[in-house]
XYZ file of N, CA, C and O in Angstrom:
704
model
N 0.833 -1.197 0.000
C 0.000 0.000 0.000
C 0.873 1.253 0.000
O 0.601 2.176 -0.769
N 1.995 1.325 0.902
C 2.968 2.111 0.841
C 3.603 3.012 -0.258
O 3.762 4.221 -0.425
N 3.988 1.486 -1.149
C 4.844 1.646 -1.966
C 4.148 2.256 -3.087
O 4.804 3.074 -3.732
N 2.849 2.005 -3.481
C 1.647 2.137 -4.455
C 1.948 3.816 -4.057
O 2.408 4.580 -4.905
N 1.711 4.140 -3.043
C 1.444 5.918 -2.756
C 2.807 6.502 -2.912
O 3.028 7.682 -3.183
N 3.916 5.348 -2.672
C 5.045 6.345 -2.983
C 5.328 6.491 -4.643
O 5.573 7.539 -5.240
N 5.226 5.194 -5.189
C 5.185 5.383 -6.658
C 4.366 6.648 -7.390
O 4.828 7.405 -8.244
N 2.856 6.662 -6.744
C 2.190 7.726 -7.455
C 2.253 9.199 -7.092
O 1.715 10.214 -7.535
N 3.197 8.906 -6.024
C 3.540 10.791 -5.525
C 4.785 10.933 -6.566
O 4.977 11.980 -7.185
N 5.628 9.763 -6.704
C 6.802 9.825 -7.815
C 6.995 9.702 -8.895
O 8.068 9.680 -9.498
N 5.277 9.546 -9.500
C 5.024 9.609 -10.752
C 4.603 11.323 -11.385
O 4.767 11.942 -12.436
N 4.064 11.544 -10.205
C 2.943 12.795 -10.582
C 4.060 13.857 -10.275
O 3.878 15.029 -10.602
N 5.370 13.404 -9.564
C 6.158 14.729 -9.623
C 6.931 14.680 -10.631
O 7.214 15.800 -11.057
N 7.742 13.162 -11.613
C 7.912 13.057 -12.793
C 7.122 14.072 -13.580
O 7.615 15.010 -14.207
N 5.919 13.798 -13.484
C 4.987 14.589 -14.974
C 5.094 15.905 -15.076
O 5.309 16.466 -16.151
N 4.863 16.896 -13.252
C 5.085 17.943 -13.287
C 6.559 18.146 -13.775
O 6.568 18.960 -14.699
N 7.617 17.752 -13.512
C 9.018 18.084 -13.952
C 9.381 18.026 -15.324
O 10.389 18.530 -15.821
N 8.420 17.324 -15.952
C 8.790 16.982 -17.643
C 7.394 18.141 -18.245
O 7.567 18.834 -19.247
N 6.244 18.168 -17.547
C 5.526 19.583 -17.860
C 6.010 20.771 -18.001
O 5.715 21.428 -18.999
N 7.069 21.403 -16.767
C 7.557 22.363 -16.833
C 8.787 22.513 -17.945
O 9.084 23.541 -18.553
N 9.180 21.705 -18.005
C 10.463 21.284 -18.913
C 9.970 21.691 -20.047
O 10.446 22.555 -20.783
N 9.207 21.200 -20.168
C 8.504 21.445 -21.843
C 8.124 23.120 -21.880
O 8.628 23.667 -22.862
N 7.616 23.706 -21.315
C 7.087 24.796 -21.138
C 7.986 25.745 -21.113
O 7.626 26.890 -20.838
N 9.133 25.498 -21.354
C 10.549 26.275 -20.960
C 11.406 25.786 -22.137
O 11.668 24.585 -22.202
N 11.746 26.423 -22.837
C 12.204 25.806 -23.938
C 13.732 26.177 -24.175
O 14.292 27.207 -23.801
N 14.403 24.885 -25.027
C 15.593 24.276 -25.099
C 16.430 25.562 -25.813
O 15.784 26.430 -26.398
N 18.111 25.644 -25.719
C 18.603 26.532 -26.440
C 17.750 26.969 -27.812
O 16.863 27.802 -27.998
N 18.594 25.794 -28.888
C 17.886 25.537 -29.574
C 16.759 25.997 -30.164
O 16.671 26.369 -31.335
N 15.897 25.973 -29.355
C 14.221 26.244 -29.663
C 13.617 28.277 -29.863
O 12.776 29.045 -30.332
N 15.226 28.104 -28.848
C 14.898 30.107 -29.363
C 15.234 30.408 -30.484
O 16.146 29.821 -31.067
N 14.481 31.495 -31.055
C 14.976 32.435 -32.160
C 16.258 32.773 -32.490
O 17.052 32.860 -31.553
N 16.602 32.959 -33.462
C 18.472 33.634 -33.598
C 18.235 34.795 -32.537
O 18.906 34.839 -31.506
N 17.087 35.890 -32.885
C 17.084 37.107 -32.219
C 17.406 36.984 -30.802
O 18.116 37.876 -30.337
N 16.976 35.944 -29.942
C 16.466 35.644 -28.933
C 17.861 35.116 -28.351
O 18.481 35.609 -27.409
N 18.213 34.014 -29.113
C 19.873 33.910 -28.894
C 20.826 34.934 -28.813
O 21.638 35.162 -27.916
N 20.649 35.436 -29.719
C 21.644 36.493 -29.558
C 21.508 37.435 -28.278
O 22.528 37.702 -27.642
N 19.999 38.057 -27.799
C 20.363 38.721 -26.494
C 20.598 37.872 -24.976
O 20.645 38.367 -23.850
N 20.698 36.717 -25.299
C 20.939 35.601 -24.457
C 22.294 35.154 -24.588
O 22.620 34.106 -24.029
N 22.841 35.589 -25.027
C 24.228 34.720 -25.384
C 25.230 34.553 -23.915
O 25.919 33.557 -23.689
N 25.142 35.595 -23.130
C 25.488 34.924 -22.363
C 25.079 33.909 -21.142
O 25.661 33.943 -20.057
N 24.024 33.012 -21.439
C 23.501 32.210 -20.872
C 23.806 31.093 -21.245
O 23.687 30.028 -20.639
N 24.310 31.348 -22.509
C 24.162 30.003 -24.039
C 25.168 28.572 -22.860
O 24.555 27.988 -21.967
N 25.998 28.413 -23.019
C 26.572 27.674 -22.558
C 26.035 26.925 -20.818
O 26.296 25.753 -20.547
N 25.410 27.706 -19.990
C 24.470 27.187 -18.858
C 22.916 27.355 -19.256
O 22.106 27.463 -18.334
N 22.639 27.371 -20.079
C 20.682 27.670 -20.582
C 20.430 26.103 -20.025
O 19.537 26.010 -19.183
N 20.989 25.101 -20.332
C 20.583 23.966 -20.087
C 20.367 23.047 -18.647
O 19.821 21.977 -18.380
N 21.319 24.382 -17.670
C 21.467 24.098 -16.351
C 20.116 24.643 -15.758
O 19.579 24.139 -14.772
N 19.502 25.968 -16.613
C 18.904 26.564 -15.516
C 17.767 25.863 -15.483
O 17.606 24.831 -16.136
N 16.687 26.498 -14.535
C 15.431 25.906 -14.137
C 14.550 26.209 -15.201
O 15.028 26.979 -16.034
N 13.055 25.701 -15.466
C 12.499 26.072 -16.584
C 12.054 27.327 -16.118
O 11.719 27.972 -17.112
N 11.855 28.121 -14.879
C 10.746 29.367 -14.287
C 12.353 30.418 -15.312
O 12.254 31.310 -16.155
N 13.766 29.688 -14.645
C 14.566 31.294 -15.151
C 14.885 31.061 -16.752
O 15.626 31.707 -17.493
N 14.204 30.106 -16.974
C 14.848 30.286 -18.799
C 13.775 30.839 -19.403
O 13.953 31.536 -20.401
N 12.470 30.612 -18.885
C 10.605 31.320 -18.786
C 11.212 32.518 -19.014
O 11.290 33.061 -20.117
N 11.630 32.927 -18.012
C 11.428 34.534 -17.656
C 12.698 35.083 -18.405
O 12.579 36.020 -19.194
N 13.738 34.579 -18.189
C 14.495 35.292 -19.736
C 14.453 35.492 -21.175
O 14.958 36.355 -21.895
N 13.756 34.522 -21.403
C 12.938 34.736 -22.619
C 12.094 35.515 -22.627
O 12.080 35.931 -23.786
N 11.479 35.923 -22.173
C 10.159 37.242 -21.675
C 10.713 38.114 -21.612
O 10.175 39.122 -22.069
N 12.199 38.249 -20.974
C 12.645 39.854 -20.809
C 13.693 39.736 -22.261
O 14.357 40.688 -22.670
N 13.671 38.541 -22.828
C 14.789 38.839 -24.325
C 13.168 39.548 -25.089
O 13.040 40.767 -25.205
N 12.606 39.049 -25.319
C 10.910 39.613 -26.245
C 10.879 40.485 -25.772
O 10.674 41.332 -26.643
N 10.996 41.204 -24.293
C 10.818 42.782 -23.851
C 11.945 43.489 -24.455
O 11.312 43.978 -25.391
N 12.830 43.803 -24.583
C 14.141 43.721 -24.995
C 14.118 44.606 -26.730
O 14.396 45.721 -27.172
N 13.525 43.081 -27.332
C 13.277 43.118 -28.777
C 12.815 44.186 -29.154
O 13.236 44.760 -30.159
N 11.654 44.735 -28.242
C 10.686 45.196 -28.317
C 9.977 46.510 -28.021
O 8.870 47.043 -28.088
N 11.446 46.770 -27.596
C 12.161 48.294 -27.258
C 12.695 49.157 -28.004
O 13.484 48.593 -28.763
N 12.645 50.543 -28.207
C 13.085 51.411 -28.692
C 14.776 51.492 -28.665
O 15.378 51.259 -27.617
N 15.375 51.790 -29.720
C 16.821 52.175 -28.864
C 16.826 53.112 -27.784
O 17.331 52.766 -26.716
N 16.276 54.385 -27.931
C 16.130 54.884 -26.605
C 15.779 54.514 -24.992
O 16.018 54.940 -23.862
N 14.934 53.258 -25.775
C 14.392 52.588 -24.224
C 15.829 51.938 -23.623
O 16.401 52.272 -22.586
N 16.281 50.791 -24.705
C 17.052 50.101 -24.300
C 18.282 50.628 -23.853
O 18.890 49.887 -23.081
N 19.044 52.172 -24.245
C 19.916 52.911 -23.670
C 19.609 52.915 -22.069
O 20.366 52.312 -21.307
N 18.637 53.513 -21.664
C 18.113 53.978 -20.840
C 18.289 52.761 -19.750
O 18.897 52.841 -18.682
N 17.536 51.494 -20.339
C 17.574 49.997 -19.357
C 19.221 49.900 -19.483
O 19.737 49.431 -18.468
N 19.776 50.116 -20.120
C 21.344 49.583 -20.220
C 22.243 50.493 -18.664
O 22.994 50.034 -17.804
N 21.749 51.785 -18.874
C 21.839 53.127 -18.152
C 21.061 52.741 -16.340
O 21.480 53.231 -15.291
N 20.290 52.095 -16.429
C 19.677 51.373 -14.746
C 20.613 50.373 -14.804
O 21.347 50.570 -13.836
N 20.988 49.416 -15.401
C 21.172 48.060 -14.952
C 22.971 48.697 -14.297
O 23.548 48.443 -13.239
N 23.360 49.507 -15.394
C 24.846 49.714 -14.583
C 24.975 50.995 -13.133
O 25.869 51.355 -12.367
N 23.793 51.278 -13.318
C 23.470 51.912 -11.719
C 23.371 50.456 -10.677
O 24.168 50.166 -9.785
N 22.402 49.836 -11.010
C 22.596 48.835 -10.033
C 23.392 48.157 -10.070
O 23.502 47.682 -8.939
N 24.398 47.587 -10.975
C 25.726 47.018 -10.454
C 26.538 47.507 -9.768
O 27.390 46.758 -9.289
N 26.586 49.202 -9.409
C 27.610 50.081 -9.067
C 26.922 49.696 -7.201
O 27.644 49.151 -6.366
N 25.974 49.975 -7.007
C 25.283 49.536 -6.334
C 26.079 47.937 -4.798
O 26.584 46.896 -5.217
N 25.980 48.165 -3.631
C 26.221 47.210 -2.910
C 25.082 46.523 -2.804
O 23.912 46.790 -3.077
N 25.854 45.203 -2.176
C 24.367 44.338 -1.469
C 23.748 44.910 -0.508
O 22.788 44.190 -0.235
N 23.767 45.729 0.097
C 23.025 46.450 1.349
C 22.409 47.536 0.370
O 22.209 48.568 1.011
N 22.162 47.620 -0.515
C 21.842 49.009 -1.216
C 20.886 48.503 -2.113
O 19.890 49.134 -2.470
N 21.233 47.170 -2.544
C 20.382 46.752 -3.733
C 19.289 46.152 -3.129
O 18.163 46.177 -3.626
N 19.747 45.267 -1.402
C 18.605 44.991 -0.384
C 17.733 46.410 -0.515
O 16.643 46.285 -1.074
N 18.017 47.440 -0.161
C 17.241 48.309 0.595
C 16.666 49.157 -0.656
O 16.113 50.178 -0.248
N 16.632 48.995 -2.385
C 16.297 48.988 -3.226
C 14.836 47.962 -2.972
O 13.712 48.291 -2.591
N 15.364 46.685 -3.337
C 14.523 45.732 -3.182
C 13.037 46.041 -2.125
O 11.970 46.303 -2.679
N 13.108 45.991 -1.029
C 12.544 46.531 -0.128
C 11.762 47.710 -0.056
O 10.853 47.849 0.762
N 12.142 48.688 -1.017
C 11.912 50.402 -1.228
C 10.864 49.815 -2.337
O 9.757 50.305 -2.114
N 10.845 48.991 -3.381
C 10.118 48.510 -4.008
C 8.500 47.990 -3.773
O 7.402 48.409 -4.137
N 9.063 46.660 -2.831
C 8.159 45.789 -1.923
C 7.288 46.816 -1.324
O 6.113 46.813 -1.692
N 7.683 47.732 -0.425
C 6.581 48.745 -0.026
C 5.810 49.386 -0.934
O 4.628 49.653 -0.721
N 6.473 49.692 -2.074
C 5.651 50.738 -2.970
C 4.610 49.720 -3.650
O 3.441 50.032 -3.874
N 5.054 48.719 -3.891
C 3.780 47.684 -4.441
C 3.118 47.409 -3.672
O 2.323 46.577 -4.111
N 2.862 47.753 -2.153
C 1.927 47.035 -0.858
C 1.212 48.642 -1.530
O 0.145 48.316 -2.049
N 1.403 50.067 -1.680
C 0.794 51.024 -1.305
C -0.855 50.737 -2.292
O -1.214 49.627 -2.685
N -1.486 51.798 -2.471
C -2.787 51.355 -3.029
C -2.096 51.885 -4.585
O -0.928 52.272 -4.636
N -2.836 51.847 -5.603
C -2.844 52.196 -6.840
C -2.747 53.858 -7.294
O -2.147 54.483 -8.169
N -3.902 54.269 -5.935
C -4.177 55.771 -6.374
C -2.650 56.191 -6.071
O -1.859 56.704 -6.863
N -2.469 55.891 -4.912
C -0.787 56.203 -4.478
C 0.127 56.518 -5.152
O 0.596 57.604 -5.490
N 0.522 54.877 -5.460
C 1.517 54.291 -6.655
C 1.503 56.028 -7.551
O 2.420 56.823 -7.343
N 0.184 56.405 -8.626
C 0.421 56.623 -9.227
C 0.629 58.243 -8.986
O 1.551 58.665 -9.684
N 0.136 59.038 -8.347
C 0.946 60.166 -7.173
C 2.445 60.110 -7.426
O 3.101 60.950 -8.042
N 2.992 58.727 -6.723
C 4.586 58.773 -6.684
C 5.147 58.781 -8.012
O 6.085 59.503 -8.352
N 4.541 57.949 -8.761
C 4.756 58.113 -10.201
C 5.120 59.711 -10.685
O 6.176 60.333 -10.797
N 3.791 60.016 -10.895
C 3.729 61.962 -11.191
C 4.588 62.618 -10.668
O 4.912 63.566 -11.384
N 5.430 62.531 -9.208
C 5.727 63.010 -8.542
C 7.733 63.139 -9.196
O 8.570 64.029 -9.351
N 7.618 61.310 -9.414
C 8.789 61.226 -9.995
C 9.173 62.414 -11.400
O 10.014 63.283 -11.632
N 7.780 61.699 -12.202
C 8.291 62.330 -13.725
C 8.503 63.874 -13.672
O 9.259 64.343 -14.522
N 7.886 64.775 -12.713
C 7.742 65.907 -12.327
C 9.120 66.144 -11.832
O 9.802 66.838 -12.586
N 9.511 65.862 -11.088
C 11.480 65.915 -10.847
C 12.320 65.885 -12.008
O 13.272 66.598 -12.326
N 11.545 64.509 -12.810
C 13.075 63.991 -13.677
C 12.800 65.375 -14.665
O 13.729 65.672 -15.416
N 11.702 66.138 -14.694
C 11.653 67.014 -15.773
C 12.051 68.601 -15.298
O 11.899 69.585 -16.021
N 12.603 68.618 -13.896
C 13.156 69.551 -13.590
C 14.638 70.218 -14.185
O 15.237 69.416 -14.901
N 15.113 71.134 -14.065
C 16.728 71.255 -14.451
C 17.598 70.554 -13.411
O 17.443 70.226 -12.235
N 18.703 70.443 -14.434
C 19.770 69.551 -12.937
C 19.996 70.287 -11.890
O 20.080 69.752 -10.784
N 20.142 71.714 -12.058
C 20.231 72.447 -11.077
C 19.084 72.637 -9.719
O 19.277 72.908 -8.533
N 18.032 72.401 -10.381
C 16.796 72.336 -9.241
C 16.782 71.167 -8.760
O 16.411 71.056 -7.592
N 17.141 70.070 -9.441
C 17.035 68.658 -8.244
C 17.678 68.869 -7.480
O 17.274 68.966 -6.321
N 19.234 69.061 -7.899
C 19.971 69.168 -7.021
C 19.806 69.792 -5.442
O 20.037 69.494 -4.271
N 19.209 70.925 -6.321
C 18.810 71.856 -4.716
C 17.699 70.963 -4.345
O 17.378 71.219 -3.185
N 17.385 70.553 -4.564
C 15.783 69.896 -3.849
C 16.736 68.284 -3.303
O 16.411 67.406 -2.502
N 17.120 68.338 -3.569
C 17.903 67.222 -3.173
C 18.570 67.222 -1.643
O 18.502 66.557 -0.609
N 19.411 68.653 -2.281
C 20.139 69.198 -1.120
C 19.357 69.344 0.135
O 19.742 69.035 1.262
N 18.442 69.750 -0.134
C 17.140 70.656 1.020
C 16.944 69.633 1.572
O 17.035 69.614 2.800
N 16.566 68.291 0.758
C 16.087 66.667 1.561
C 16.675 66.519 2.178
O 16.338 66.389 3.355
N 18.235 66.427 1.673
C 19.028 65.291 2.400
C 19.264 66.354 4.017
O 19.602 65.765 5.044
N 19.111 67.395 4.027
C 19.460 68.692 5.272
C 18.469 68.516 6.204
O 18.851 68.793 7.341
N 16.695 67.948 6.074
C 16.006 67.517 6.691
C 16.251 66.641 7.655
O 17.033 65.753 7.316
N 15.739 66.573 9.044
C 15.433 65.513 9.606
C 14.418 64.389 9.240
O 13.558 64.436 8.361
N 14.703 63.350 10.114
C 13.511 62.597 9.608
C 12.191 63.365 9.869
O 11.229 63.522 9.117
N 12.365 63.725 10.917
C 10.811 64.162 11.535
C 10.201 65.538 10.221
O 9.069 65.499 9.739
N 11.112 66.495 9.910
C 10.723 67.587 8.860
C 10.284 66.862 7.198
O 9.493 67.158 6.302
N 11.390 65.691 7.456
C 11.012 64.918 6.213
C 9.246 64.153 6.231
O 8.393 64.265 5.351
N 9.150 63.415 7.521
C 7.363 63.168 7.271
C 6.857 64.323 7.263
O 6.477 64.660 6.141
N 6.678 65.163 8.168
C 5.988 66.900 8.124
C 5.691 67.051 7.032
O 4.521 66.830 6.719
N 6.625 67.479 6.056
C 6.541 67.608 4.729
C 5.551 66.669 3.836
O 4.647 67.136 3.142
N 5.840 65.313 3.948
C 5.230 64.599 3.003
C 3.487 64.385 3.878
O 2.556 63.793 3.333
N 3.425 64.860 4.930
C 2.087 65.165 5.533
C 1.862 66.609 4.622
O 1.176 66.848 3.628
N 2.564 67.248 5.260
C 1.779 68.622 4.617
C 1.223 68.254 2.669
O 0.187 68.670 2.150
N 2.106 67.546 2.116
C 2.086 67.608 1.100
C 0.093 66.377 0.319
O -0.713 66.638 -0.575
N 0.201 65.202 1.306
C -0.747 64.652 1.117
C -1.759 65.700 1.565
O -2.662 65.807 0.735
N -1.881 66.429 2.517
C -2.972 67.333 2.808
C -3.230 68.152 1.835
O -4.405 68.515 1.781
N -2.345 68.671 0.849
C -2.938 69.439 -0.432
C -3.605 68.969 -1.134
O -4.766 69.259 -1.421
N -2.677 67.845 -1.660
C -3.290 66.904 -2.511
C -4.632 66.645 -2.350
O -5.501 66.889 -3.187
N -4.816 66.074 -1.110
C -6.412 65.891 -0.752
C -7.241 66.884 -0.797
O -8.394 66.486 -0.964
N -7.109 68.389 -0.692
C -7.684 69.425 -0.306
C -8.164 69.432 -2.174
O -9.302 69.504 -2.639
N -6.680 69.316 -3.009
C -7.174 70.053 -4.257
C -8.319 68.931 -5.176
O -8.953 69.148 -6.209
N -8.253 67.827 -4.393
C -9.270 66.851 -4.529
C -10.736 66.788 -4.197
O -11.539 66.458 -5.070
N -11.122 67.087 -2.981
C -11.842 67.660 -2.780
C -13.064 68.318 -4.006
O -12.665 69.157 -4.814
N -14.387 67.895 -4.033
C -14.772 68.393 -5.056
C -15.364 70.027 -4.707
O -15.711 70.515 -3.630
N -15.315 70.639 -6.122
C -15.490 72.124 -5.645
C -16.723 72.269 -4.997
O -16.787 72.862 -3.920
N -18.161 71.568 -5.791
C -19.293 72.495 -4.351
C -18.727 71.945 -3.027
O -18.783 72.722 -2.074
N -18.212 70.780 -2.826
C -18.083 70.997 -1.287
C -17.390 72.145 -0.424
O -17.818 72.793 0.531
N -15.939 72.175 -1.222
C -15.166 73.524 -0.984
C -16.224 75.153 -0.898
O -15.836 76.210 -0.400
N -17.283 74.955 -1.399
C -18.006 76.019 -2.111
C -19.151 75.951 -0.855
O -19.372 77.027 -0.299
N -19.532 75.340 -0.607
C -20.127 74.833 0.448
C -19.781 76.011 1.705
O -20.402 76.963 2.177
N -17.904 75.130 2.053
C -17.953 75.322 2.862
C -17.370 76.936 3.140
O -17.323 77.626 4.159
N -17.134 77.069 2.333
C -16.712 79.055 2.042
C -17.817 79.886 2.517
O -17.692 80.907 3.193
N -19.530 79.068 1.874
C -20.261 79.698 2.219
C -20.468 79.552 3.743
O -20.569 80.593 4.392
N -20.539 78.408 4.355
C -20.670 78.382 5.986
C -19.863 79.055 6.637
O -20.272 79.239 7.783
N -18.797 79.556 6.409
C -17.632 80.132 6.902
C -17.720 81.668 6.568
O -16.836 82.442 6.934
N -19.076 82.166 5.695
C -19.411 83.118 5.349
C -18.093 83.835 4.310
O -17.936 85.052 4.213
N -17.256 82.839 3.616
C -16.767 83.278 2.695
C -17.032 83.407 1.270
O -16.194 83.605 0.390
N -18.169 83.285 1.153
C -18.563 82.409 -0.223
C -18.563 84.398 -1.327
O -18.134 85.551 -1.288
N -19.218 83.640 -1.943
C -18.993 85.378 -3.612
C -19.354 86.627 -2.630
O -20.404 86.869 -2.034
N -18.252 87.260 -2.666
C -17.607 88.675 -2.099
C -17.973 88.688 -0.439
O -18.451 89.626 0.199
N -17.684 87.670 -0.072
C -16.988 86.961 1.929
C -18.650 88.073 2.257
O -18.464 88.523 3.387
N -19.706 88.482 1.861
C -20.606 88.534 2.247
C -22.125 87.450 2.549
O -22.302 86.376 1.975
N -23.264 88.180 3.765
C -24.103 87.407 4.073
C -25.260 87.831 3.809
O -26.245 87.140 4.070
């Protein structure tokens, strides 16, 4: 009875292992194109697992599929993060992990927030940079409080704002 259950747990993990296998495909089986931005894998492709030969193939088709400008640009991150330590690329990693826990509306705030910098002059990041890094922690949340409180305020839809101008007896010319 034993042996019956060990055979069929050692069959059914056979099938999954020759499933995935298949699903992950052999040097060989890639494109020239595909080879070629793989080349240096060529000689271990056969070692790796089928999930990392999956997913390199996905990022060779992303790749393809890129602008030269894009791919400057990815060439331009990847040697930032090599310059990069293991305590740095951890705390990268991590800086990530949080931003994908935040909600969507968030996410895309930080987004705006980014492209809005990168489109500054070098000279103004810098200073804005400078100003950060001169902060404490504590002036540093302050700030990013004060800053969600706008945000929300300019959100806010106008009759309510309008609303409340009038209760406050500010409403068209702060008369009652």
């Amino acid at each position: 009875m034993m042996s019956k259950r060990w055979f069929n747990a050692l069959a059914a993990a056979l099938l999954l292992a020759v499933t995935a296998a298949q699903a992950a495909p052999a040097w060989n089986e890639l494109s020239a194109d595909e080879q070629k931005v793989l080349a240096p894998y060529a000689s271990r492709w056969d070692g790796l697992d089928a999930e990392q030969r999956s997913r390199l193939q996905k990022g060779a088709q992303r790749w393809q599929a890129m602008t030269p400008t894009q791919r400057a640009q990815v060439q331009q991150r990847f040697e930032q993060w090599r310059r990069l330590t293991p305590q740095q690329q951890a705390q990268v990693r991590e800086r990530y992990e949080q931003f994908r826990q935040l909600p969507a509306q968030q996410q895309e705030r930080i987004r705006q927030r980014q492209q809005w910098f990168r489109e500054l002059p070098p000279e103004r990041q810098q200073e804005l940079r400078q100003r950060w890094e001169a902060m404490t922690p504590e002036q540093r949340q302050e700030l990013q409080q004060r800053r969600e409180e706008t945000l929300q305020e300019r959100q806010r839809p106008l009759r309510s704002r309008m609303e409340q101008r009038r209760d406050f007896g500010g409403g068209m010319g702060g008369r009652r």
